[in-house]
Short mmCIF file of C-alpha atoms in Angstrom, two decimals:
data_model
loop_
_atom_site.label_atom_id
_atom_site.label_comp_id
_atom_site.label_asym_id
_atom_site.label_seq_id
_atom_site.Cartn_x
_atom_site.Cartn_y
_atom_site.Cartn_z
CA MET A 1 42.40 -28.67 7.99
CA ARG A 2 42.07 -27.65 3.92
CA SER A 3 45.11 -28.98 1.72
CA LEU A 4 45.50 -28.98 -1.93
CA ILE A 5 46.60 -32.55 -2.78
CA SER A 6 44.63 -33.08 -6.00
CA ILE A 7 43.31 -30.60 -8.43
CA LEU A 8 39.72 -32.34 -7.79
CA ASP A 9 40.08 -30.78 -4.02
CA PHE A 10 38.71 -27.79 -5.47
CA THR A 11 35.29 -27.09 -7.13
CA VAL A 12 34.78 -25.73 -10.45
CA GLU A 13 33.72 -22.53 -8.78
CA GLU A 14 36.63 -22.39 -6.55
CA LEU A 15 38.98 -22.88 -9.32
CA ASP A 16 37.07 -19.78 -10.98
CA GLY A 17 37.64 -18.04 -8.04
CA LEU A 18 41.32 -18.38 -7.47
CA ILE A 19 41.62 -17.19 -11.21
CA ALA A 20 39.59 -14.24 -10.51
CA THR A 21 42.11 -13.43 -7.35
CA ALA A 22 45.00 -13.92 -9.39
CA LYS A 23 44.06 -11.60 -12.23
CA ASP A 24 43.20 -9.09 -9.33
CA ILE A 25 46.72 -9.49 -7.98
CA ILE A 26 48.01 -8.88 -11.50
CA ALA A 27 45.97 -5.72 -11.86
CA HIS A 28 46.33 -4.39 -8.47
CA PRO A 29 49.81 -5.96 -6.75
CA GLU A 30 50.00 -3.29 -4.29
CA ASN A 31 46.60 -4.51 -2.47
CA TYR A 32 48.43 -7.57 -1.63
CA TRP A 33 51.88 -6.78 -0.30
CA ASP A 34 51.16 -7.37 3.37
CA LYS A 35 48.48 -9.78 3.42
CA CYS A 36 50.55 -12.71 4.70
CA ALA A 37 52.79 -10.61 7.04
CA HIS A 38 54.13 -12.43 9.79
CA LYS A 39 53.05 -15.90 8.13
CA LYS A 40 55.67 -18.50 6.98
CA LEU A 41 55.78 -20.84 4.13
CA ALA A 42 57.60 -24.11 4.40
CA THR A 43 58.92 -25.28 1.20
CA LEU A 44 59.58 -29.34 1.38
CA PHE A 45 61.36 -30.19 -1.85
CA PHE A 46 62.78 -33.87 -1.62
CA GLU A 47 63.32 -33.74 -5.62
CA PRO A 48 64.59 -30.90 -7.54
CA SER A 49 62.94 -27.90 -8.99
CA THR A 50 63.39 -24.49 -10.18
CA ARG A 51 60.34 -23.10 -11.20
CA THR A 52 58.02 -24.77 -8.53
CA ARG A 53 60.19 -24.05 -5.75
CA LEU A 54 61.10 -20.56 -6.59
CA SER A 55 57.14 -19.56 -7.55
CA PHE A 56 56.34 -20.79 -4.15
CA GLU A 57 58.72 -18.89 -2.69
CA ALA A 58 58.28 -15.51 -4.68
CA ALA A 59 54.65 -15.75 -4.10
CA MET A 60 54.80 -15.88 -0.49
CA LEU A 61 57.54 -12.86 -0.29
CA GLU A 62 55.25 -11.08 -2.79
CA LEU A 63 52.39 -11.31 -0.26
CA GLY A 64 54.73 -10.33 2.76
CA GLY A 65 55.57 -13.42 4.33
CA SER A 66 58.57 -15.27 4.93
CA VAL A 67 60.03 -18.70 3.61
CA ILE A 68 61.80 -21.73 5.35
CA GLY A 69 62.61 -25.18 4.15
CA PHE A 70 65.08 -27.39 2.06
CA SER A 71 65.63 -27.90 -1.70
CA GLU A 72 66.82 -31.52 -1.21
CA ALA A 73 66.19 -34.68 0.36
CA SER A 74 69.77 -35.19 1.67
CA SER A 75 69.73 -31.85 3.82
CA SER A 76 66.73 -32.89 5.64
CA SER A 77 66.21 -35.52 8.34
CA ALA A 78 64.79 -38.04 5.54
CA ALA A 79 68.19 -38.79 5.17
CA LYS A 80 68.38 -40.12 8.40
CA GLY A 81 64.88 -42.54 7.80
CA GLU A 82 62.49 -39.82 9.20
CA SER A 83 58.87 -40.66 8.04
CA ILE A 84 56.69 -38.05 5.93
CA SER A 85 54.28 -38.12 9.02
CA ASP A 86 56.87 -37.14 11.20
CA THR A 87 58.18 -34.55 8.98
CA ALA A 88 54.45 -33.07 8.57
CA LYS A 89 54.23 -32.83 12.47
CA MET A 90 57.74 -31.36 13.18
CA ILE A 91 57.05 -28.73 10.29
CA SER A 92 53.48 -27.94 11.61
CA CYS A 93 55.32 -26.60 14.54
CA TYR A 94 57.29 -23.89 12.89
CA ALA A 95 55.41 -22.95 9.87
CA ASP A 96 51.80 -21.76 8.90
CA ILE A 97 51.32 -23.62 5.25
CA MET A 98 53.80 -26.13 3.71
CA ALA A 99 54.38 -26.62 0.09
CA MET A 100 55.91 -30.25 -0.81
CA ARG A 101 57.42 -31.88 -3.63
CA HIS A 102 58.22 -35.83 -3.47
CA PRO A 103 59.49 -38.57 -5.75
CA ARG A 104 56.94 -40.92 -4.23
CA GLU A 105 53.58 -40.97 -5.14
CA GLY A 106 50.83 -40.05 -2.33
CA ALA A 107 53.68 -38.62 0.11
CA PRO A 108 52.07 -35.10 0.27
CA TYR A 109 48.67 -36.77 0.58
CA VAL A 110 50.49 -38.90 3.88
CA ALA A 111 51.62 -35.33 4.89
CA SER A 112 48.32 -33.73 4.98
CA GLN A 113 46.99 -36.50 7.22
CA ALA A 114 49.52 -35.73 9.86
CA ALA A 115 50.02 -32.14 9.53
CA SER A 116 47.92 -29.49 11.40
CA ILE A 117 48.82 -26.73 8.99
CA PRO A 118 47.71 -26.81 5.20
CA VAL A 119 50.05 -28.90 2.91
CA ILE A 120 50.05 -28.17 -0.88
CA ASN A 121 51.33 -30.96 -2.93
CA ALA A 122 53.73 -29.22 -5.49
CA GLY A 123 54.45 -32.75 -7.17
CA ASP A 124 54.40 -36.16 -6.28
CA GLY A 125 56.37 -38.76 -8.56
CA GLY A 126 54.26 -39.27 -11.65
CA HIS A 127 50.82 -38.67 -9.78
CA ASN A 128 49.82 -35.32 -9.52
CA HIS A 129 50.84 -31.74 -9.81
CA PRO A 130 47.72 -29.55 -8.96
CA THR A 131 49.49 -26.00 -8.72
CA GLN A 132 51.04 -26.48 -11.98
CA THR A 133 47.36 -26.78 -13.15
CA LEU A 134 46.43 -23.65 -11.44
CA ALA A 135 49.34 -22.01 -13.73
CA ASP A 136 47.79 -23.67 -16.89
CA LEU A 137 44.30 -22.63 -16.16
CA LEU A 138 45.15 -18.99 -15.54
CA THR A 139 47.07 -19.16 -18.94
CA ILE A 140 44.68 -20.72 -20.79
CA SER A 141 42.06 -18.37 -19.39
CA ARG A 142 44.36 -15.33 -20.36
CA GLU A 143 45.19 -16.51 -23.68
CA LYS A 144 42.13 -17.80 -25.02
CA GLY A 145 39.74 -15.80 -23.11
CA ARG A 146 37.80 -18.87 -21.76
CA LEU A 147 38.12 -22.26 -20.25
CA ASN A 148 35.08 -23.80 -22.32
CA ASP A 149 34.58 -25.10 -25.62
CA LEU A 150 38.08 -26.03 -26.47
CA THR A 151 40.32 -28.81 -27.91
CA ILE A 152 43.32 -29.58 -25.84
CA GLY A 153 46.43 -31.33 -27.19
CA LEU A 154 48.68 -33.16 -24.77
CA CYS A 155 51.80 -34.32 -26.28
CA GLY A 156 54.70 -36.51 -25.01
CA ASP A 157 54.92 -38.11 -21.96
CA LEU A 158 51.50 -38.78 -21.01
CA LYS A 159 52.20 -41.96 -18.66
CA TYR A 160 54.41 -40.14 -16.01
CA GLY A 161 53.59 -36.60 -16.70
CA ARG A 162 51.92 -35.60 -13.47
CA THR A 163 51.15 -31.96 -14.70
CA VAL A 164 49.10 -34.02 -17.83
CA HIS A 165 46.98 -35.96 -15.24
CA SER A 166 46.09 -32.79 -13.13
CA LEU A 167 45.12 -31.02 -16.21
CA ILE A 168 43.03 -33.58 -17.73
CA GLU A 169 41.05 -33.84 -14.45
CA ALA A 170 40.82 -30.20 -14.12
CA MET A 171 39.58 -29.25 -17.76
CA ALA A 172 37.49 -32.24 -17.80
CA ARG A 173 34.88 -30.30 -15.45
CA TYR A 174 34.28 -27.56 -18.09
CA THR A 175 32.13 -27.83 -21.11
CA GLY A 176 32.92 -28.55 -24.57
CA ILE A 177 36.13 -29.91 -23.86
CA ARG A 178 37.81 -32.25 -26.19
CA PHE A 179 41.10 -33.97 -25.56
CA ILE A 180 43.76 -35.09 -28.26
CA LEU A 181 46.21 -37.53 -26.79
CA ILE A 182 49.38 -37.46 -28.58
CA SER A 183 52.06 -40.03 -27.51
CA PRO A 184 54.23 -43.54 -28.24
CA GLU A 185 52.54 -46.72 -26.95
CA GLU A 186 54.92 -46.87 -24.20
CA LEU A 187 53.86 -43.49 -22.83
CA ARG A 188 50.13 -43.74 -23.33
CA LEU A 189 47.91 -41.94 -20.53
CA PRO A 190 47.41 -44.31 -17.56
CA GLY A 191 44.16 -46.38 -17.55
CA TYR A 192 43.26 -44.83 -14.05
CA VAL A 193 43.21 -41.26 -15.77
CA ARG A 194 41.66 -42.40 -19.06
CA TYR A 195 38.72 -44.52 -17.24
CA ASN A 196 38.20 -42.48 -14.07
CA VAL A 197 38.04 -39.16 -15.78
CA LEU A 198 37.56 -39.28 -19.30
CA GLU A 199 35.48 -42.60 -20.21
CA ARG A 200 33.45 -42.48 -16.99
CA ASN A 201 32.21 -38.76 -17.73
CA GLN A 202 32.09 -39.07 -21.54
CA ILE A 203 34.63 -36.71 -22.15
CA PRO A 204 35.33 -37.08 -25.74
CA TYR A 205 39.03 -37.89 -26.65
CA ALA A 206 41.16 -39.16 -29.57
CA GLU A 207 44.31 -40.86 -29.47
CA TYR A 208 47.43 -40.22 -32.05
CA ARG A 209 50.92 -41.02 -32.66
CA SER A 210 51.62 -38.34 -34.77
CA LEU A 211 51.87 -34.67 -33.96
CA ASP A 212 51.98 -33.34 -37.54
CA GLU A 213 48.37 -35.16 -38.06
CA ALA A 214 46.90 -33.68 -34.63
CA ILE A 215 48.14 -30.37 -34.49
CA GLY A 216 45.43 -28.29 -36.90
CA GLN A 217 42.82 -29.21 -34.59
CA LEU A 218 43.92 -27.88 -31.51
CA ASP A 219 43.20 -24.91 -29.68
CA VAL A 220 45.61 -25.52 -27.00
CA LEU A 221 48.76 -27.59 -27.35
CA TYR A 222 50.54 -28.78 -24.37
CA MET A 223 54.03 -30.06 -24.81
CA THR A 224 55.60 -32.25 -22.03
CA ARG A 225 59.38 -33.59 -21.51
CA ILE A 226 60.21 -37.12 -21.78
CA GLN A 227 61.60 -37.30 -18.33
CA ARG A 228 64.57 -39.25 -17.87
CA GLU A 229 64.14 -39.49 -14.16
CA ARG A 230 60.79 -41.41 -14.22
CA PHE A 231 62.35 -44.43 -16.49
CA ASP A 232 63.55 -47.61 -15.01
CA SER A 233 65.08 -48.51 -18.47
CA HIS A 234 67.90 -46.34 -19.70
CA GLU A 235 67.50 -47.94 -23.06
CA THR A 236 63.77 -47.05 -23.43
CA TYR A 237 64.40 -43.35 -22.46
CA GLU A 238 67.26 -43.02 -25.20
CA ARG A 239 64.68 -44.62 -27.92
CA LEU A 240 61.79 -42.50 -26.98
CA LYS A 241 63.35 -39.02 -25.97
CA ASN A 242 63.13 -37.29 -29.18
CA CYS A 243 59.88 -38.74 -30.47
CA TYR A 244 58.11 -35.26 -30.41
CA ILE A 245 59.90 -31.97 -31.52
CA LEU A 246 57.93 -29.08 -32.19
CA ASP A 247 59.35 -26.82 -34.80
CA THR A 248 58.55 -23.89 -36.66
CA GLN A 249 57.49 -26.45 -39.56
CA LYS A 250 55.03 -28.03 -37.33
CA MET A 251 53.76 -24.65 -35.93
CA ALA A 252 53.04 -23.59 -39.88
CA LEU A 253 50.49 -26.52 -39.65
CA ALA A 254 48.71 -25.25 -36.53
CA LYS A 255 45.51 -22.50 -36.23
CA ASP A 256 46.65 -19.07 -36.30
CA ASP A 257 45.29 -18.84 -32.62
CA MET A 258 46.64 -21.70 -31.15
CA CYS A 259 48.56 -21.37 -27.98
CA VAL A 260 51.61 -23.55 -26.67
CA LEU A 261 51.95 -24.46 -23.04
CA HIS A 262 54.77 -26.43 -21.28
CA PRO A 263 55.28 -27.12 -17.88
CA LEU A 264 58.94 -26.59 -18.12
CA PRO A 265 61.93 -27.74 -17.90
CA ARG A 266 62.30 -28.37 -21.61
CA VAL A 267 65.00 -30.32 -23.04
CA ASN A 268 64.69 -30.32 -27.01
CA GLU A 269 61.20 -31.08 -27.59
CA ILE A 270 60.37 -27.21 -28.16
CA SER A 271 62.87 -25.76 -30.70
CA VAL A 272 64.04 -22.47 -29.43
CA ALA A 273 63.05 -20.81 -32.78
CA VAL A 274 59.39 -21.38 -31.65
CA ASP A 275 59.88 -18.72 -28.64
CA ASP A 276 59.42 -15.67 -30.93
CA ASP A 277 56.46 -17.07 -32.27
CA PRO A 278 53.58 -15.34 -30.37
CA ARG A 279 51.49 -18.53 -30.11
CA ALA A 280 54.26 -19.67 -27.43
CA ALA A 281 52.93 -19.12 -23.99
CA TYR A 282 55.04 -21.14 -21.77
CA PHE A 283 57.22 -18.56 -20.47
CA ARG A 284 53.98 -16.22 -19.62
CA GLN A 285 52.72 -19.54 -18.13
CA ALA A 286 55.45 -19.89 -15.60
CA LEU A 287 54.72 -16.14 -14.52
CA ASN A 288 51.21 -17.00 -13.96
CA GLY A 289 52.33 -19.94 -11.79
CA LYS A 290 53.48 -17.37 -9.49
CA TYR A 291 50.08 -15.48 -9.33
CA MET A 292 48.17 -18.68 -9.05
CA ARG A 293 50.27 -19.75 -6.00
CA MET A 294 49.76 -16.40 -4.42
CA ALA A 295 45.85 -16.79 -4.69
CA LEU A 296 46.18 -20.40 -3.42
CA ILE A 297 48.22 -19.50 -0.41
CA LEU A 298 45.86 -16.76 0.68
CA LYS A 299 42.66 -19.32 0.31
CA LEU A 300 44.01 -21.89 2.36
CA LEU A 301 45.55 -19.52 4.94
CA GLU A 302 42.15 -17.75 5.16
CA GLU A 303 40.57 -21.23 5.64
CA ALA A 304 42.71 -22.23 8.19
CA LYS A 305 41.87 -19.42 10.43
CA ASP A 306 38.48 -21.14 11.43
CA PRO A 307 39.42 -24.83 9.89
CA VAL A 308 36.48 -27.20 9.58
CA LYS A 309 37.33 -30.85 10.96
CA ALA A 310 36.72 -33.03 8.30
CA SER A 311 34.80 -36.25 8.63
CA ALA A 312 36.42 -39.75 8.49
CA ASP A 313 36.87 -41.05 4.99
CA THR A 314 35.57 -44.46 5.64
CA GLY A 315 33.36 -44.82 2.46
CA ASP A 316 34.17 -47.61 -0.08
CA LEU A 317 37.50 -48.07 1.73
CA VAL A 318 38.93 -51.74 1.90
CA TYR A 319 42.10 -52.31 4.28
CA GLY A 320 44.79 -55.07 3.82
CA ARG A 321 45.23 -54.89 -0.10
CA THR A 322 48.83 -54.36 -0.75
CA CYS A 323 49.69 -51.68 -3.38
CA THR A 324 52.55 -53.02 -5.80
CA ASN A 325 53.36 -49.64 -7.69
CA PRO A 326 57.16 -49.51 -6.55
CA LYS A 327 56.78 -45.43 -6.76
CA CYS A 328 54.19 -45.52 -4.03
CA ILE A 329 54.81 -44.02 -0.52
CA SER A 330 53.30 -47.11 0.97
CA CYS A 331 56.09 -49.46 -0.59
CA VAL A 332 58.85 -47.49 1.44
CA GLU A 333 56.96 -46.45 4.54
CA GLN A 334 55.90 -49.70 5.88
CA GLU A 335 53.93 -48.60 8.80
CA LEU A 336 51.29 -46.82 6.60
CA PRO A 337 48.17 -48.91 6.57
CA GLN A 338 47.40 -50.61 3.05
CA ILE A 339 44.32 -49.16 2.07
CA ALA A 340 42.36 -49.12 -1.31
CA ARG A 341 38.93 -47.46 -2.44
CA ILE A 342 36.57 -49.07 -4.54
CA THR A 343 36.32 -46.81 -7.57
CA ASP A 344 33.96 -49.30 -9.59
CA ALA A 345 32.04 -51.98 -7.54
CA ALA A 346 30.69 -53.72 -11.02
CA GLU A 347 33.93 -54.27 -12.16
CA ASN A 348 35.65 -54.67 -8.82
CA ILE A 349 37.94 -52.23 -9.23
CA HIS A 350 40.13 -51.16 -6.09
CA ARG A 351 42.80 -48.53 -6.33
CA CYS A 352 45.40 -47.34 -3.59
CA ILE A 353 44.37 -44.34 -1.72
CA TYR A 354 48.00 -43.06 -1.92
CA CYS A 355 48.80 -43.47 -5.80
CA GLU A 356 45.56 -44.48 -7.33
CA GLN A 357 47.12 -47.57 -9.15
CA LYS A 358 44.74 -50.77 -9.24
CA VAL A 359 45.64 -53.18 -6.16
#
């Protein structure tokens, strides 16, 4: 059964196809009003969300389908100790497709292995957020007219920012892409993204501590929130929370055609005065998310009509290596097998199949 857990689950050609479908939905919405009639989307949100959850629900409703689900873990059987696998099997009895957000990294992957319907990762901890990346791709395409030959700046929380990780994985597959990574030392891009995606594929990138020094180079600036909920230390969060604030003075240093993206919600990292700048695309980006989720739901439901049984993933796997990432789903659901994938045999690097951290 085809699911979307990582943006890498789709080829570049498939991503371009989703963008084309979304643009057709924008141009001809009346052609899609009944595409999902009598279909049900289950939204399983174990973590708070506004844009992602409501855009999924709006997407399904505008396709003529219906929505069931919950918006917090306390209102589900997870509060009673039900496992992710059992939840996924149960939801498969009631819905045709599900979208899951979970604070534990790897939870949607576990659900996809147990479910008999498509599973969409709507965000798992600080790991991945592929449907936000779909919104980002459509926004960049509409704002810049292309997805190639761009210098993309990523600013703020690059360590825990799952939207950043997914966007890098997606954009690195287009040609002529260069990344500018702007963060404090404590929030640098994780090594597994830097090595697996950028260095391994020889994608040019540079790291900066100052937004002022970098902003003039950028075609796209992707701002992120310093996420209080990802920090174990309140003191560290308080020290870093105001490290980057985009204001009109900084915008004056940027190119006239640069566009500003943000996955939202913002706190104070973008001044409200920037909202009136035509280069501020983050609210248009939120709307684009609905169209891309409509395109994604259509694609996965269409493929589910004639599912191809996936072959067992046995290549380069090692069993018994315990993941020590406290945010990994395998650390709380003890019956999950401890499995690692060999990502670099020469360097003897093994990564957890759930959260991708070294083990």
